[in-house]
Amino acid sequence: MTRYLVRRAALLVGTLLLASIVLFVLLRLLPGDPANALLSVGATPDQVAAARHQIGTDRPLPAQFGHWLGQLATLHFGTSFVSSLPVGPEIVSRLAVTVPLTLAAFVLAVVVAVPVGFVAAHRSHTWYGAVVGVVSQLGIAVPAFWLGLLLVWVFALHLRVLPAGGFPPYGWSTPGDAMRALVLPVVTVALVMAASLIRYVRSATLDVLGSDHLRTARALGSSFVGAMWRHGVRNAAVPVVSVLGIELATTFLGAVVIESVFALPGLGSMLVRGIAQHDYPVIQGVLFVSTFAVLIVGFLADVAQRLIDPRLRTGRL
């Protein structure tokens, strides 16, 4: 297990280095000059050249990339071309919105999907199982932004019990207002995520219910609950944990859509603003942090799978 953790950590560092190279190269291939974001329409060539020198885009690409890596090594993501403010502190302040949104939606989705998916598998031949299958399929087909707009119309415009969007100007210093602002976004993300998770939990549970070791345990006198707890839960959890990691990473990356619908000042809106202004440090910082978060989630999911299933530790599958 220790050797595996060391290999995975080395792979994580290598992947981050490769991701930084890809991000740097792709941004430089995009059309548009970031110097234009600092200038008004009709700027002279001399003014454009001065703006490029000011933000450092007139230097050779290897020099720019070396400067970028040096900043990453010190956890300094540079200074915004447009606002001239450090990118790192702004990312931290934006994470205070995106991370609670993602984690709360993830927890709510798991709390809903696991019992519903299990019961749907246990009663797969009843009307309940059929209804759950249809509802989960509809949930997967519904776009998150449409569901968010529907919830805004019902709970904010019609019932007027929750805010339609925005976030308190003082952030989490007013926790009650902050939590109310995140209720609709969290429910929107959780419902979409739960619809997908229900299918995976149902499928994994059906595989376990039809397995030989569970039938053997029942034949030896174990109750259904006892047999599932001792022999079924761990086997069903292995594929579900993998899917949970993917869903959590996807939710974090897809926060840009929900944050746009609800006008939340998270990483998503910061990325959209950076792209519109060709602000390289902002784009690189947000995408690098997002890539790091996705890799960490994948790493933790792999470790959890090995802790659950000893066959993965010994290689005996």
Coordinates of C-alpha atoms in Angstrom, one line a residue:
M1 CA 0.0 0.0 0.0
T2 CA 2.9 2.4 0.8
R3 CA 4.5 1.8 -2.6
Y4 CA 1.2 2.3 -4.3
L5 CA 0.7 5.7 -2.5
V6 CA 4.2 6.8 -3.5
R7 CA 3.6 5.8 -7.1
R8 CA 0.3 7.6 -7.1
A9 CA 1.8 10.7 -5.6
A10 CA 4.5 10.8 -8.2
L11 CA 1.9 10.3 -10.9
L12 CA -0.1 13.2 -9.4
V13 CA 2.9 15.5 -9.6
G14 CA 3.7 14.4 -13.1
T15 CA 0.1 15.0 -14.2
L16 CA 0.0 18.4 -12.7
L17 CA 3.2 19.3 -14.6
L18 CA 1.8 18.1 -17.8
A19 CA -1.5 19.9 -17.1
S20 CA 0.4 23.2 -16.6
I21 CA 2.2 22.7 -19.9
V22 CA -1.1 22.0 -21.7
L23 CA -2.9 25.0 -20.1
F24 CA 0.0 27.3 -21.0
V25 CA 0.2 26.2 -24.6
L26 CA -3.6 26.2 -25.3
L27 CA -4.0 29.6 -23.9
R28 CA -1.3 31.0 -26.2
L29 CA -3.0 29.3 -29.2
L30 CA -6.3 31.0 -28.6
P31 CA -7.2 34.0 -30.8
G32 CA -7.0 37.5 -29.2
D33 CA -4.4 39.6 -27.6
P34 CA -4.7 40.1 -23.8
A35 CA -3.1 43.5 -24.2
N36 CA -6.3 44.7 -25.9
A37 CA -8.2 44.2 -22.6
L38 CA -6.1 47.0 -21.1
L39 CA -6.6 49.5 -23.9
S40 CA -9.5 51.3 -25.5
V41 CA -10.7 50.9 -29.1
G42 CA -8.3 52.5 -31.6
A43 CA -5.1 52.1 -29.5
T44 CA -1.9 52.8 -31.5
P45 CA 0.7 50.1 -32.1
D46 CA 3.0 51.8 -29.6
Q47 CA 0.4 51.6 -26.9
V48 CA -0.3 47.9 -27.7
A49 CA 3.5 47.2 -27.5
A50 CA 3.7 49.0 -24.2
A51 CA 0.7 47.0 -22.8
R52 CA 2.3 43.8 -23.9
H53 CA 5.6 44.8 -22.1
Q54 CA 3.6 45.7 -19.0
I55 CA 2.0 42.3 -18.7
G56 CA 5.0 40.3 -20.0
T57 CA 3.5 38.7 -23.1
D58 CA 6.2 40.2 -25.3
R59 CA 8.8 37.9 -23.7
P60 CA 9.7 34.6 -25.4
L61 CA 7.3 31.7 -24.6
P62 CA 9.9 29.6 -22.7
A63 CA 10.6 32.6 -20.5
Q64 CA 6.9 33.0 -19.8
F65 CA 6.5 29.4 -19.0
G66 CA 9.4 29.3 -16.7
H67 CA 8.0 32.3 -14.9
W68 CA 4.6 30.5 -14.6
L69 CA 6.3 27.3 -13.2
G70 CA 8.2 29.5 -10.7
Q71 CA 5.0 31.0 -9.5
L72 CA 3.3 27.6 -9.1
A73 CA 6.3 26.3 -7.1
T74 CA 5.6 29.1 -4.5
L75 CA 1.8 28.7 -4.8
H76 CA 1.6 32.2 -6.3
F77 CA -0.6 32.3 -9.3
G78 CA 0.5 35.7 -10.6
T79 CA -1.3 39.0 -10.9
S80 CA -4.3 39.7 -13.0
F81 CA -3.7 41.6 -16.2
V82 CA -6.8 43.6 -15.8
S83 CA -7.3 44.3 -12.1
S84 CA -3.5 44.1 -11.2
L85 CA -4.6 42.2 -8.1
P86 CA -3.0 38.8 -7.0
V87 CA -4.9 35.9 -8.4
G88 CA -4.3 33.5 -5.5
P89 CA -6.3 35.4 -2.8
E90 CA -9.2 35.8 -5.2
I91 CA -9.2 32.1 -5.9
V92 CA -9.3 31.4 -2.2
S93 CA -12.2 33.8 -1.7
R94 CA -14.1 32.2 -4.7
L95 CA -13.4 28.7 -3.3
A96 CA -15.4 29.7 -0.2
V97 CA -18.5 29.6 -2.5
T98 CA -17.7 26.8 -4.9
V99 CA -16.4 24.2 -2.4
P100 CA -19.4 24.4 0.0
L101 CA -21.7 24.3 -3.0
T102 CA -20.0 21.2 -4.4
L103 CA -19.7 19.3 -1.1
A104 CA -23.2 20.1 0.1
A105 CA -24.7 19.0 -3.2
F106 CA -22.5 15.8 -3.1
V107 CA -23.6 14.8 0.4
L108 CA -27.2 15.5 -0.3
A109 CA -27.1 13.5 -3.6
V110 CA -25.4 10.5 -1.8
V111 CA -28.0 10.6 1.1
V112 CA -30.8 10.4 -1.5
A113 CA -29.3 8.1 -4.1
V114 CA -27.9 5.3 -1.9
P115 CA -31.1 4.3 -0.1
V116 CA -33.3 4.9 -3.1
G117 CA -31.0 3.0 -5.4
F118 CA -30.8 0.1 -3.0
V119 CA -34.5 -0.2 -2.5
A120 CA -35.1 0.1 -6.3
A121 CA -32.7 -2.9 -6.8
H122 CA -34.3 -4.9 -4.0
R123 CA -37.7 -4.3 -5.5
S124 CA -36.7 -4.2 -9.1
H125 CA -39.7 -6.2 -10.2
T126 CA -42.3 -4.0 -8.5
W127 CA -43.9 -0.7 -9.5
Y128 CA -41.5 1.1 -7.2
G129 CA -38.4 -0.1 -9.1
A130 CA -40.0 0.9 -12.4
V131 CA -40.9 4.4 -11.2
V132 CA -37.5 5.0 -9.8
G133 CA -35.9 3.9 -13.1
V134 CA -38.1 6.3 -15.1
V135 CA -37.6 9.2 -12.7
S136 CA -33.8 8.8 -12.6
Q137 CA -33.7 8.6 -16.4
L138 CA -35.7 11.8 -16.6
G139 CA -33.3 13.4 -14.1
I140 CA -30.3 12.6 -16.2
A141 CA -32.0 14.0 -19.3
V142 CA -33.0 17.3 -17.7
P143 CA -30.3 20.1 -18.1
A144 CA -29.0 21.5 -14.8
F145 CA -29.6 25.1 -15.8
W146 CA -33.2 24.4 -16.8
L147 CA -33.9 22.7 -13.4
G148 CA -32.3 25.6 -11.7
L149 CA -34.5 28.1 -13.5
L150 CA -37.5 26.0 -12.6
L151 CA -36.6 26.0 -8.9
V152 CA -36.1 29.7 -9.0
W153 CA -39.5 30.2 -10.6
V154 CA -41.2 28.1 -7.9
F155 CA -39.4 28.9 -4.7
A156 CA -38.1 32.5 -5.4
L157 CA -40.6 34.1 -7.7
H158 CA -43.8 32.2 -6.8
L159 CA -43.5 31.2 -3.2
R160 CA -40.9 33.8 -2.3
V161 CA -39.3 31.7 0.4
L162 CA -35.7 31.6 -1.0
P163 CA -33.5 34.1 -2.8
A164 CA -33.3 33.8 -6.6
G165 CA -29.6 34.3 -6.7
G166 CA -26.6 36.2 -5.5
F167 CA -24.5 35.8 -2.4
P168 CA -24.2 38.0 0.7
P169 CA -21.6 40.8 0.3
Y170 CA -19.9 39.8 3.5
G171 CA -19.8 36.1 2.6
W172 CA -19.8 33.6 5.5
S173 CA -19.7 36.3 8.1
T174 CA -23.5 36.1 7.9
P175 CA -23.8 32.3 7.8
G176 CA -27.6 32.3 7.7
D177 CA -27.8 34.4 4.6
A178 CA -25.0 32.5 3.0
M179 CA -26.7 29.2 3.5
R180 CA -30.0 30.5 2.2
A181 CA -28.3 31.7 -0.9
L182 CA -26.9 28.2 -1.5
V183 CA -30.1 26.2 -0.9
L184 CA -31.4 26.4 -4.5
P185 CA -28.0 25.8 -6.2
V186 CA -27.3 22.9 -3.9
V187 CA -30.7 21.3 -4.5
T188 CA -30.3 21.8 -8.3
V189 CA -26.9 20.1 -8.4
A190 CA -27.9 17.4 -5.9
L191 CA -31.0 16.4 -7.9
V192 CA -29.1 16.0 -11.2
M193 CA -26.3 14.1 -9.5
A194 CA -28.6 11.9 -7.5
A195 CA -30.4 10.9 -10.7
S196 CA -27.2 9.5 -12.1
L197 CA -26.0 7.9 -8.8
I198 CA -29.3 6.1 -8.3
R199 CA -28.7 4.1 -11.6
Y200 CA -25.2 3.1 -10.5
V201 CA -26.2 2.1 -7.0
R202 CA -29.1 0.1 -8.4
S203 CA -26.9 -1.6 -10.9
A204 CA -24.2 -2.4 -8.4
T205 CA -26.8 -3.7 -5.9
L206 CA -28.4 -5.9 -8.5
D207 CA -25.0 -7.5 -9.3
V208 CA -24.5 -8.2 -5.6
L209 CA -28.0 -9.6 -5.1
G210 CA -27.4 -12.1 -7.9
S211 CA -24.0 -13.1 -6.7
D212 CA -23.1 -16.7 -5.5
H213 CA -21.6 -15.6 -2.2
L214 CA -24.8 -13.8 -1.2
R215 CA -27.0 -16.7 -2.0
T216 CA -24.6 -19.0 -0.1
A217 CA -24.8 -16.8 2.9
R218 CA -28.6 -16.8 2.8
A219 CA -28.6 -20.6 2.4
L220 CA -26.4 -20.9 5.5
G221 CA -29.1 -19.1 7.5
S222 CA -28.1 -15.5 7.4
S223 CA -30.9 -13.0 7.2
F224 CA -31.1 -10.7 4.1
V225 CA -29.9 -7.7 6.1
G226 CA -27.1 -9.6 7.7
A227 CA -25.9 -11.1 4.5
M228 CA -26.0 -7.8 2.7
W229 CA -24.1 -6.1 5.5
R230 CA -21.4 -8.7 5.8
H231 CA -21.0 -9.7 2.2
G232 CA -22.9 -7.3 -0.1
V233 CA -22.2 -3.7 1.0
R234 CA -18.4 -3.9 0.5
N235 CA -18.7 -5.5 -3.0
A236 CA -21.3 -3.1 -4.1
A237 CA -19.3 -0.1 -2.8
V238 CA -16.3 -0.7 -5.0
P239 CA -17.8 0.5 -8.3
V240 CA -20.0 3.0 -6.6
V241 CA -17.0 4.7 -5.0
S242 CA -15.4 5.1 -8.4
V243 CA -18.5 6.7 -9.7
L244 CA -18.8 9.0 -6.7
G245 CA -15.3 10.3 -7.4
I246 CA -16.2 11.0 -11.0
E247 CA -19.4 12.7 -10.0
L248 CA -17.7 14.9 -7.4
A249 CA -15.1 16.0 -9.9
T250 CA -17.6 16.6 -12.6
T251 CA -19.7 18.7 -10.2
F252 CA -16.8 20.8 -9.3
L253 CA -15.9 21.4 -12.9
G254 CA -19.5 22.0 -13.9
A255 CA -20.0 24.7 -11.2
V256 CA -19.7 27.4 -13.9
V257 CA -23.2 26.6 -15.2
I258 CA -24.9 26.7 -11.8
E259 CA -23.0 29.7 -10.6
S260 CA -24.0 31.6 -13.8
V261 CA -27.7 30.7 -13.2
F262 CA -27.7 31.8 -9.6
A263 CA -25.1 34.7 -10.0
L264 CA -22.8 33.2 -7.4
P265 CA -19.2 34.6 -7.1
G266 CA -17.4 31.3 -7.4
L267 CA -14.6 29.9 -9.5
G268 CA -16.9 29.4 -12.4
S269 CA -17.8 33.1 -12.8
M270 CA -14.2 34.0 -12.2
L271 CA -13.2 31.7 -15.1
V272 CA -15.8 33.2 -17.4
R273 CA -14.6 36.7 -16.6
G274 CA -11.0 35.7 -17.2
I275 CA -11.8 34.2 -20.6
A276 CA -13.8 37.2 -21.7
Q277 CA -10.9 39.5 -20.8
H278 CA -8.1 37.2 -22.0
D279 CA -6.6 37.4 -18.5
Y280 CA -4.0 34.6 -18.7
P281 CA -3.1 34.5 -15.0
V282 CA -6.8 34.2 -13.9
I283 CA -7.5 31.5 -16.5
Q284 CA -4.4 29.5 -15.7
G285 CA -4.9 29.8 -11.9
V286 CA -8.6 28.7 -12.0
L287 CA -7.9 25.8 -14.4
F288 CA -4.9 24.6 -12.5
V289 CA -6.7 24.6 -9.1
S290 CA -9.6 22.8 -10.8
T291 CA -7.3 20.2 -12.3
F292 CA -5.6 19.7 -8.9
A293 CA -9.0 19.2 -7.2
V294 CA -10.0 16.6 -9.8
L295 CA -6.8 14.7 -9.5
I296 CA -7.0 14.7 -5.7
V297 CA -10.6 13.4 -5.8
G298 CA -9.5 10.6 -8.2
F299 CA -6.6 9.8 -5.9
L300 CA -8.8 9.6 -2.9
A301 CA -11.3 7.4 -4.8
D302 CA -8.6 5.0 -5.8
V303 CA -7.3 4.8 -2.2
A304 CA -10.8 4.2 -0.9
Q305 CA -11.4 1.4 -3.4
R306 CA -8.2 -0.4 -2.2
L307 CA -9.2 0.0 1.4
I308 CA -12.6 -1.5 0.7
D309 CA -11.5 -4.3 -1.5
P310 CA -8.4 -6.2 -0.4
R311 CA -8.2 -7.9 -3.8
L312 CA -7.1 -4.6 -5.2
R313 CA -4.2 -4.4 -2.7
T314 CA -3.0 -7.9 -3.5
G315 CA -3.8 -7.8 -7.2
R316 CA -5.9 -11.0 -6.9
L317 CA -9.0 -10.2 -9.0

